[in-house]
Structures are given as C-alpha cells and as structure tokens.
Amino acid sequence: MLKKTVLAIATGIICSLSVPVIYAQEHENENVVVEHKMINTLRYYKTMYEATPDTEFMRIVIGSKPENVGGYQQDKRHMSYGFPMAFRPTKNPDEAWLLDSINDSLKLFKSGKLIRKVDLSRMGFVTDFAMNSIGEMAFLNASKGTIYITDKDGKIKNTFSGFESALYMEFASDKDLLIKSPLSKGVVRISIENGAVLGVYEGDQSISCYSSAKGIWGIKASGGTIAKLFVRTTNFTFDNPETIVAEFPLKAYEGVEYKGGEIYGFDAEGNIYFGLIACDMNGIIFRDRIYKCDQNGKVLKEMDVIAKPVMSPGIPRHKIACPDGRIMTFYSDELKYFYLNMYTLK
C-alpha cells in the first residue's frame, strides 16, 4: 500500500490518462531524468507499462435507498471517505458483502443486486466487520472502541470495549478474533464468548491479522530492496522469533525502495496472497505486484497491476483475497457509483 505522503504526491498531479511525460527527478546527479507514464493519475516507470488493470466485478449506485450504498451526500456524520468502509467476498463467486456504514447497514449483493441487509443502527459508525465459518459476525466501532459480536442474523450477543483506534479485524477461528490495535502495540487476540484477551502479538505495522495453523503472518517492506514474508507462532512476546518464509529482492534501480506491503489473505486451498509496491523518492512506481504463494513461500503466481487511486488511508483494507484466488478491490467515482473490481492472476 502506498504511504500517505507518496499517494498524496501521486494523486496531486492531474494529467491525461496514459500520456507519456519526461520528469526530471530530484537526484544527486541533476542530469538524471526518469521517463514515466501517467495512468489513472499515478506515475509509472517503464517496468510497469504492461501491468494488468483490474476488471469490473459489480457496481452499486450511491444513494440512501436499501439497494444503494452511501456517499458523501448521505454522510451526515462526516465520518467516512464517502463510500463503504469495508468489503468481503463470499464462497459464491458472484457475491460480496459491503459495509454501508453511512446508511447503518451491512449489505450482501449478488451480481450488483441487494439480496440481504443487516441493520447496524444500534452500533454507531461501524468501521470494520468480520465473519466466522458458522456465520457469526464481529463489528468494530473504532471511535467508541467497541466490538459487537452478533449471530448470523445480526442480533447482538456480546459487546466488548477498549479497542479505540483499532484498524481492522479477522477471525483466527470460530471463537477467536484478531484485532489490529496500535494502542496495544500489535495484534490482540480475544475470545468472542467473553472478550477475554488471550494475548497480544506485539509488533509494528508489518504484522497482519491473517493467521493459519502456522501462526500469524506479516510482510516487511518499508524501505530497502528486500521484502520479507514471515510468520510468527502463537508465542505472544515481542521477541518471539519471526520465521522468514520467503524473500523478494528488488532490482537495484538507484533510489528505488519498497514502500509498503500488505497481506490480502488466503484462498480456499490455503495459499497466501500479498502485494508489494516500490517507488523512487518522487513517488514514481517501479513495481506494484500481487503474489500468490504456498505457505512454504513458493511463488505460484505473480502479476504487476495498475491501480485506481482513492484517497482512503484509514479504511481497513484496499484488497482482499477471494476463496477462488481472485483479488477483490474497489473504486468510487464519488458521485454516482461504487465499484467492486477484481484482479485475476494469470
């Protein structure tokens, strides 16, 4: 994921789609120029000219009706980015859940049509949700620091507090929930039956909430030219050794470093998906790549991708792995439509 500063630089430049430009990069050698192309208002180096864009999966009209999702005009609390806060695929390839917090609802869409709606008005402004394998749901109100556990119909079963400014959640099992909580210095594991804290995986932004039988997964990719996919066991101490599962060296372009990495989750077969992005000091993108690996670190597929930038650094996730191996992402034109899109690794 791009850091806020890099994304602000990239999206602040307005240019026609895919127009080649020459940019004189700030560099110790003032004669160095970096040729790049503007695509979707982002600047890409020639290594990315043949990268793959996403494809439309479904589009939802922005509005206040049940079959809509809320936008800026509906956001009377001014707490959102003008579109749903979170999204998740289902086991059915033509369905997706959308967290329409602006309209106080969780909504299930099939091929762009509303087929189910869960009322969230009792929870305030919900910032993330997660589901376990038996249909129970967890909802996070980060401003209040409250987590609500519901049955499959949305009836509140338990409420837990103390998670102010938490970022996002994932179920580790049907009974355990993982919460990314900077105030707790890592990822908190709680029981959804009584809210008991089972432990804290202490760590920085590189550790995720995605887990498997091997442990909890993360990606180190902030600075430098080698990214590292790692896993940690259930030992909760900060000095618990990380097992490096795989390393991903970056070709040595001068001044180019990894600027971020993000775990996207697992497919139905247990393969792990993640993304890595590398830029120069001016935000020109040299690599934006999605990887599919087995849990031993073997790369099964990889693909460079073109993004549609949206200024939304505070939403829980920008991409998520689907059970069938596609990667779900989103885009909003802020006025008429909210789009769910897909990357399909070749």
Coordinates of C-alpha atoms in Angstrom, one line a residue:
M1 CA 0.0 0.0 0.0
L2 CA 1.3 3.5 -0.7
K3 CA 2.1 5.6 2.3
K4 CA 0.0 8.7 2.6
T5 CA 2.8 11.0 1.5
V6 CA 3.5 9.0 -1.6
L7 CA -0.1 8.7 -2.5
A8 CA -0.7 12.4 -2.0
I9 CA 2.2 13.3 -4.3
A10 CA 1.0 10.9 -7.0
T11 CA -2.7 11.9 -6.9
G12 CA -2.0 15.6 -6.8
I13 CA -0.8 15.6 -10.4
I14 CA -3.6 15.9 -12.9
C15 CA -2.7 14.7 -16.4
S16 CA -4.5 12.9 -19.3
L17 CA -4.7 9.1 -19.0
S18 CA -1.6 7.3 -20.3
V19 CA 0.2 10.3 -21.6
P20 CA 3.9 9.8 -21.7
V21 CA 5.9 12.5 -19.9
I22 CA 9.5 13.2 -19.0
Y23 CA 10.1 14.0 -15.4
A24 CA 13.4 15.4 -14.0
Q25 CA 13.7 13.5 -10.8
E26 CA 15.4 15.2 -7.8
H27 CA 18.7 13.4 -7.6
E28 CA 22.3 13.9 -6.7
N29 CA 23.0 13.9 -10.4
E30 CA 20.9 16.8 -11.7
N31 CA 21.2 15.4 -15.3
V32 CA 19.3 12.2 -14.4
V33 CA 15.8 12.1 -15.9
V34 CA 13.2 9.4 -15.3
E35 CA 10.8 8.7 -18.1
H36 CA 7.4 7.7 -16.9
K37 CA 3.8 7.4 -17.9
M38 CA 0.7 8.8 -16.2
I39 CA -2.0 6.1 -15.7
N40 CA -5.1 6.8 -13.6
T41 CA -3.2 9.9 -12.2
L42 CA -0.4 7.8 -10.9
R43 CA 3.1 7.9 -12.3
Y44 CA 4.6 4.6 -13.5
Y45 CA 8.1 3.7 -14.7
K46 CA 8.5 1.7 -17.9
T47 CA 8.8 -1.6 -15.9
M48 CA 5.0 -1.2 -15.3
Y49 CA 3.8 -0.2 -18.8
E50 CA 2.4 -3.7 -19.4
A51 CA 0.9 -4.2 -16.0
T52 CA -2.6 -5.5 -15.6
P53 CA -5.5 -3.3 -14.7
D54 CA -8.5 -4.6 -12.6
T55 CA -11.8 -5.5 -14.2
E56 CA -15.3 -4.5 -13.0
F57 CA -17.0 -7.1 -10.8
M58 CA -20.1 -5.2 -9.8
R59 CA -21.2 -1.6 -9.5
I60 CA -23.7 -0.2 -6.9
V61 CA -25.5 3.1 -7.2
I62 CA -24.6 5.7 -4.5
G63 CA -27.6 6.9 -2.5
S64 CA -29.8 6.3 0.5
K65 CA -32.1 3.5 -0.7
P66 CA -31.7 0.0 0.5
E67 CA -30.2 -1.1 -2.8
N68 CA -27.7 1.7 -2.7
V69 CA -24.5 2.4 -0.7
G70 CA -24.0 5.8 1.0
G71 CA -21.7 8.5 -0.4
Y72 CA -20.7 12.0 0.7
Q73 CA -24.1 13.5 0.4
Q74 CA -25.6 10.8 2.7
D75 CA -22.8 11.0 5.2
K76 CA -24.3 13.4 7.8
R77 CA -21.9 12.4 10.5
H78 CA -18.9 13.2 8.2
M79 CA -17.0 10.1 9.4
S80 CA -16.4 8.2 6.2
Y81 CA -14.5 8.7 2.9
G82 CA -17.8 8.9 1.0
F83 CA -18.2 5.2 0.3
P84 CA -18.5 1.8 2.1
M85 CA -15.8 1.3 4.8
A86 CA -15.2 -2.4 4.1
F87 CA -16.0 -5.2 1.7
R88 CA -15.6 -9.0 1.7
P89 CA -16.2 -11.8 -0.8
T90 CA -18.2 -14.9 0.0
K91 CA -17.8 -18.5 -1.1
N92 CA -20.1 -17.7 -4.0
P93 CA -18.1 -16.1 -6.8
D94 CA -20.8 -13.5 -7.8
E95 CA -21.5 -12.2 -4.2
A96 CA -19.9 -9.7 -1.9
W97 CA -20.7 -8.1 1.4
L98 CA -20.4 -4.3 1.7
L99 CA -20.2 -2.4 5.0
D100 CA -22.5 0.6 4.2
S101 CA -21.8 2.4 7.5
I102 CA -23.1 5.7 6.1
N103 CA -26.6 4.0 5.9
D104 CA -26.0 2.0 9.1
S105 CA -26.2 -1.4 7.3
L106 CA -24.2 -4.4 6.2
K107 CA -25.4 -5.5 2.8
L108 CA -25.0 -8.6 0.7
F109 CA -25.0 -8.0 -3.1
K110 CA -25.2 -10.6 -5.8
S111 CA -24.3 -9.5 -9.3
G112 CA -24.9 -5.9 -8.2
K113 CA -28.4 -6.7 -6.7
L114 CA -29.2 -6.4 -3.0
I115 CA -30.2 -9.8 -1.5
R116 CA -29.7 -9.3 2.2
K117 CA -29.5 -6.3 4.7
V118 CA -28.4 -6.3 8.3
D119 CA -29.3 -3.2 10.4
L120 CA -26.4 -1.7 12.3
S121 CA -28.0 1.4 13.7
R122 CA -27.5 0.3 17.3
M123 CA -23.8 0.2 16.9
G124 CA -23.0 3.8 15.7
F125 CA -20.5 4.3 12.9
V126 CA -19.0 0.8 12.2
T127 CA -15.5 0.8 10.7
D128 CA -14.9 -2.9 10.0
F129 CA -16.6 -6.3 10.1
A130 CA -15.6 -10.0 10.0
M131 CA -17.4 -13.3 9.8
N132 CA -16.5 -16.8 11.0
S133 CA -17.3 -20.0 9.3
I134 CA -20.6 -20.5 11.1
G135 CA -22.0 -17.1 10.2
E136 CA -21.4 -15.2 13.4
M137 CA -20.2 -11.6 12.8
A138 CA -17.9 -9.1 14.6
F139 CA -18.4 -5.4 14.1
L140 CA -15.9 -2.7 15.1
N141 CA -16.7 0.9 16.1
A142 CA -13.2 2.3 16.3
S143 CA -14.2 5.7 17.6
K144 CA -16.0 4.2 20.6
G145 CA -13.5 1.3 20.9
T146 CA -16.4 -1.2 20.9
I147 CA -16.6 -4.6 19.3
Y148 CA -20.0 -6.2 18.8
I149 CA -20.5 -9.9 18.3
T150 CA -23.7 -11.0 16.6
D151 CA -25.4 -14.1 15.4
K152 CA -25.9 -14.7 11.7
D153 CA -29.0 -12.5 11.7
G154 CA -27.2 -9.5 13.3
K155 CA -28.6 -9.9 16.8
I156 CA -26.1 -8.7 19.3
K157 CA -24.8 -11.5 21.5
N158 CA -21.7 -9.8 23.2
T159 CA -20.2 -6.3 23.4
F160 CA -16.5 -5.7 24.3
S161 CA -14.8 -2.3 24.9
G162 CA -11.3 -1.0 25.0
F163 CA -10.4 -1.0 21.3
E164 CA -10.2 2.7 20.5
S165 CA -8.4 3.4 17.2
A166 CA -8.3 -0.3 16.2
L167 CA -7.7 -0.7 12.5
Y168 CA -9.3 -3.9 11.4
M169 CA -10.2 -7.5 12.4
E170 CA -10.0 -11.1 11.2
F171 CA -11.3 -14.3 12.8
A172 CA -8.5 -16.7 13.8
S173 CA -11.0 -19.4 14.5
D174 CA -14.8 -19.6 15.1
K175 CA -14.2 -18.5 18.7
D176 CA -11.1 -16.2 18.5
L177 CA -10.9 -12.8 16.9
L178 CA -7.7 -10.9 15.9
I179 CA -7.7 -7.1 16.2
K180 CA -5.0 -4.8 14.8
S181 CA -4.6 -2.3 17.6
P182 CA -1.8 0.2 17.5
L183 CA -2.6 1.3 21.1
S184 CA -1.9 -2.3 22.2
K185 CA 1.3 -2.3 20.2
G186 CA 0.3 -5.1 17.8
V187 CA -2.5 -7.6 17.2
V188 CA -4.8 -8.5 20.1
R189 CA -6.4 -12.0 20.2
I190 CA -9.7 -12.2 22.1
S191 CA -12.4 -14.8 22.8
I192 CA -15.7 -13.8 21.3
E193 CA -17.5 -15.7 24.0
N194 CA -16.4 -13.5 26.9
G195 CA -14.0 -10.9 25.5
A196 CA -11.0 -12.3 27.4
V197 CA -7.7 -11.2 26.0
L198 CA -5.8 -14.3 25.1
G199 CA -2.7 -12.4 24.2
V200 CA -1.1 -9.7 22.1
Y201 CA 1.2 -10.3 19.1
E202 CA 3.5 -7.4 19.7
G203 CA 4.8 -5.9 16.5
D204 CA 4.9 -3.0 14.1
Q205 CA 2.8 -2.3 11.0
S206 CA 4.3 -5.3 9.2
I207 CA 2.3 -7.8 11.2
S208 CA -1.2 -8.6 9.9
C209 CA -4.4 -10.1 11.3
Y210 CA -4.3 -13.0 8.9
S211 CA -3.4 -16.4 10.5
S212 CA -3.2 -20.1 9.7
A213 CA -2.1 -23.2 11.6
K214 CA 1.5 -22.0 11.2
G215 CA 0.8 -18.7 13.1
I216 CA 0.2 -15.1 12.3
W217 CA 1.5 -13.7 9.0
G218 CA 3.2 -10.4 8.0
I219 CA 5.3 -8.7 5.4
K220 CA 8.3 -6.5 5.9
A221 CA 8.5 -4.0 3.0
S222 CA 9.1 -0.5 4.3
G223 CA 12.5 0.7 3.0
G224 CA 15.3 -1.2 1.5
T225 CA 15.4 -3.5 -1.5
I226 CA 14.5 -6.9 0.1
A227 CA 10.9 -7.6 1.2
K228 CA 10.3 -10.5 3.6
L229 CA 7.3 -12.7 4.1
F230 CA 7.2 -14.0 7.6
V231 CA 5.1 -16.0 10.1
R232 CA 5.1 -16.0 13.9
T233 CA 3.9 -18.7 16.2
T234 CA 1.3 -18.2 19.0
N235 CA 4.0 -17.0 21.4
F236 CA 2.8 -13.5 22.1
T237 CA 6.0 -11.8 23.2
F238 CA 7.7 -9.2 21.0
D239 CA 11.0 -11.1 20.9
N240 CA 9.2 -14.2 19.6
P241 CA 11.4 -15.0 16.5
E242 CA 9.8 -14.5 13.1
T243 CA 10.3 -17.3 10.6
I244 CA 11.2 -15.8 7.3
V245 CA 9.2 -17.8 4.8
A246 CA 10.4 -16.0 1.6
E247 CA 12.4 -13.0 0.5
F248 CA 11.8 -10.8 -2.6
P249 CA 14.8 -8.8 -3.8
L250 CA 14.2 -5.7 -5.8
K251 CA 16.2 -4.9 -8.9
A252 CA 18.7 -2.3 -8.0
Y253 CA 17.3 0.9 -9.5
E254 CA 19.1 3.8 -7.9
G255 CA 16.9 5.5 -5.2
V256 CA 14.1 2.9 -5.5
E257 CA 12.9 1.1 -2.4
Y258 CA 10.0 -0.9 -1.2
K259 CA 7.4 1.5 0.2
G260 CA 4.9 -1.0 1.5
G261 CA 3.4 -4.4 1.6
E262 CA 0.1 -5.9 2.6
I263 CA -1.3 -9.3 3.2
Y264 CA -4.5 -10.0 1.4
G265 CA -5.5 -13.3 2.9
F266 CA -5.9 -16.9 1.8
D267 CA -7.7 -18.7 -0.9
A268 CA -9.8 -21.9 -0.2
E269 CA -6.7 -24.1 -0.7
G270 CA -4.7 -22.2 2.0
N271 CA -2.4 -20.3 -0.4
I272 CA -1.4 -16.8 0.8
Y273 CA -1.8 -13.6 -1.2
F274 CA 0.0 -10.3 -0.7
G275 CA 1.2 -7.2 -2.5
L276 CA 4.4 -5.3 -2.7
I277 CA 5.0 -1.7 -4.0
A278 CA 8.3 0.0 -4.8
C279 CA 8.8 3.7 -5.7
D280 CA 11.6 6.2 -6.1
M281 CA 11.8 9.3 -3.9
N282 CA 9.3 11.2 -6.0
G283 CA 6.6 8.5 -5.9
I284 CA 7.2 7.1 -9.4
I285 CA 6.1 3.4 -9.2
F286 CA 8.6 0.9 -10.3
R287 CA 6.7 -2.2 -9.0
D288 CA 3.1 -2.8 -7.8
R289 CA 2.9 -6.6 -7.7
I290 CA 0.5 -9.2 -6.3
Y291 CA 1.9 -12.6 -5.3
K292 CA 0.3 -16.0 -4.7
C293 CA 2.5 -18.3 -2.6
D294 CA 2.0 -21.5 -0.8
Q295 CA 2.7 -21.4 3.0
N296 CA 6.2 -22.6 2.5
G297 CA 7.0 -19.5 0.5
K298 CA 7.0 -21.0 -3.0
V299 CA 5.7 -18.4 -5.5
L300 CA 2.9 -19.9 -7.5
K301 CA 1.8 -16.8 -9.4
E302 CA 2.8 -13.1 -9.5
M303 CA 1.4 -10.2 -11.5
D304 CA 2.2 -6.5 -11.8
V305 CA -1.0 -4.4 -11.5
I306 CA -2.3 -1.0 -12.3
A307 CA -4.3 0.7 -9.5
K308 CA -7.2 3.2 -9.4
P309 CA -6.2 5.5 -6.6
V310 CA -8.7 6.6 -3.9
M311 CA -7.7 8.8 -1.0
S312 CA -8.7 6.5 1.8
P313 CA -5.7 5.7 4.0
G314 CA -7.9 4.8 7.0
I315 CA -10.2 2.1 5.6
P316 CA -9.5 -1.5 6.9
R317 CA -8.4 -2.9 3.5
H318 CA -7.9 -2.0 -0.1
K319 CA -7.6 -5.5 -1.4
I320 CA -8.7 -8.9 -0.2
A321 CA -8.2 -12.5 -1.5
C322 CA -11.3 -14.4 -2.6
P323 CA -11.7 -18.1 -2.0
D324 CA -11.2 -18.8 -5.7
G325 CA -7.9 -16.9 -5.8
R326 CA -9.1 -13.6 -7.3
I327 CA -8.2 -10.4 -5.6
M328 CA -11.1 -8.0 -4.8
T329 CA -10.6 -4.3 -4.7
F330 CA -12.7 -1.2 -5.1
Y331 CA -13.1 2.2 -6.7
S332 CA -15.6 5.1 -6.3
D333 CA -16.3 8.0 -8.6
E334 CA -17.7 9.7 -5.5
L335 CA -20.8 10.9 -7.3
K336 CA -22.8 8.0 -8.9
Y337 CA -21.2 4.6 -8.5
F338 CA -19.2 2.5 -6.1
Y339 CA -17.4 -0.3 -7.9
L340 CA -16.1 -3.6 -6.7
N341 CA -13.3 -4.8 -9.1
M342 CA -11.1 -7.9 -9.5
Y343 CA -7.6 -8.8 -10.3
T344 CA -7.2 -12.3 -11.7
L345 CA -3.7 -13.7 -11.5
K346 CA -2.5 -15.2 -14.8

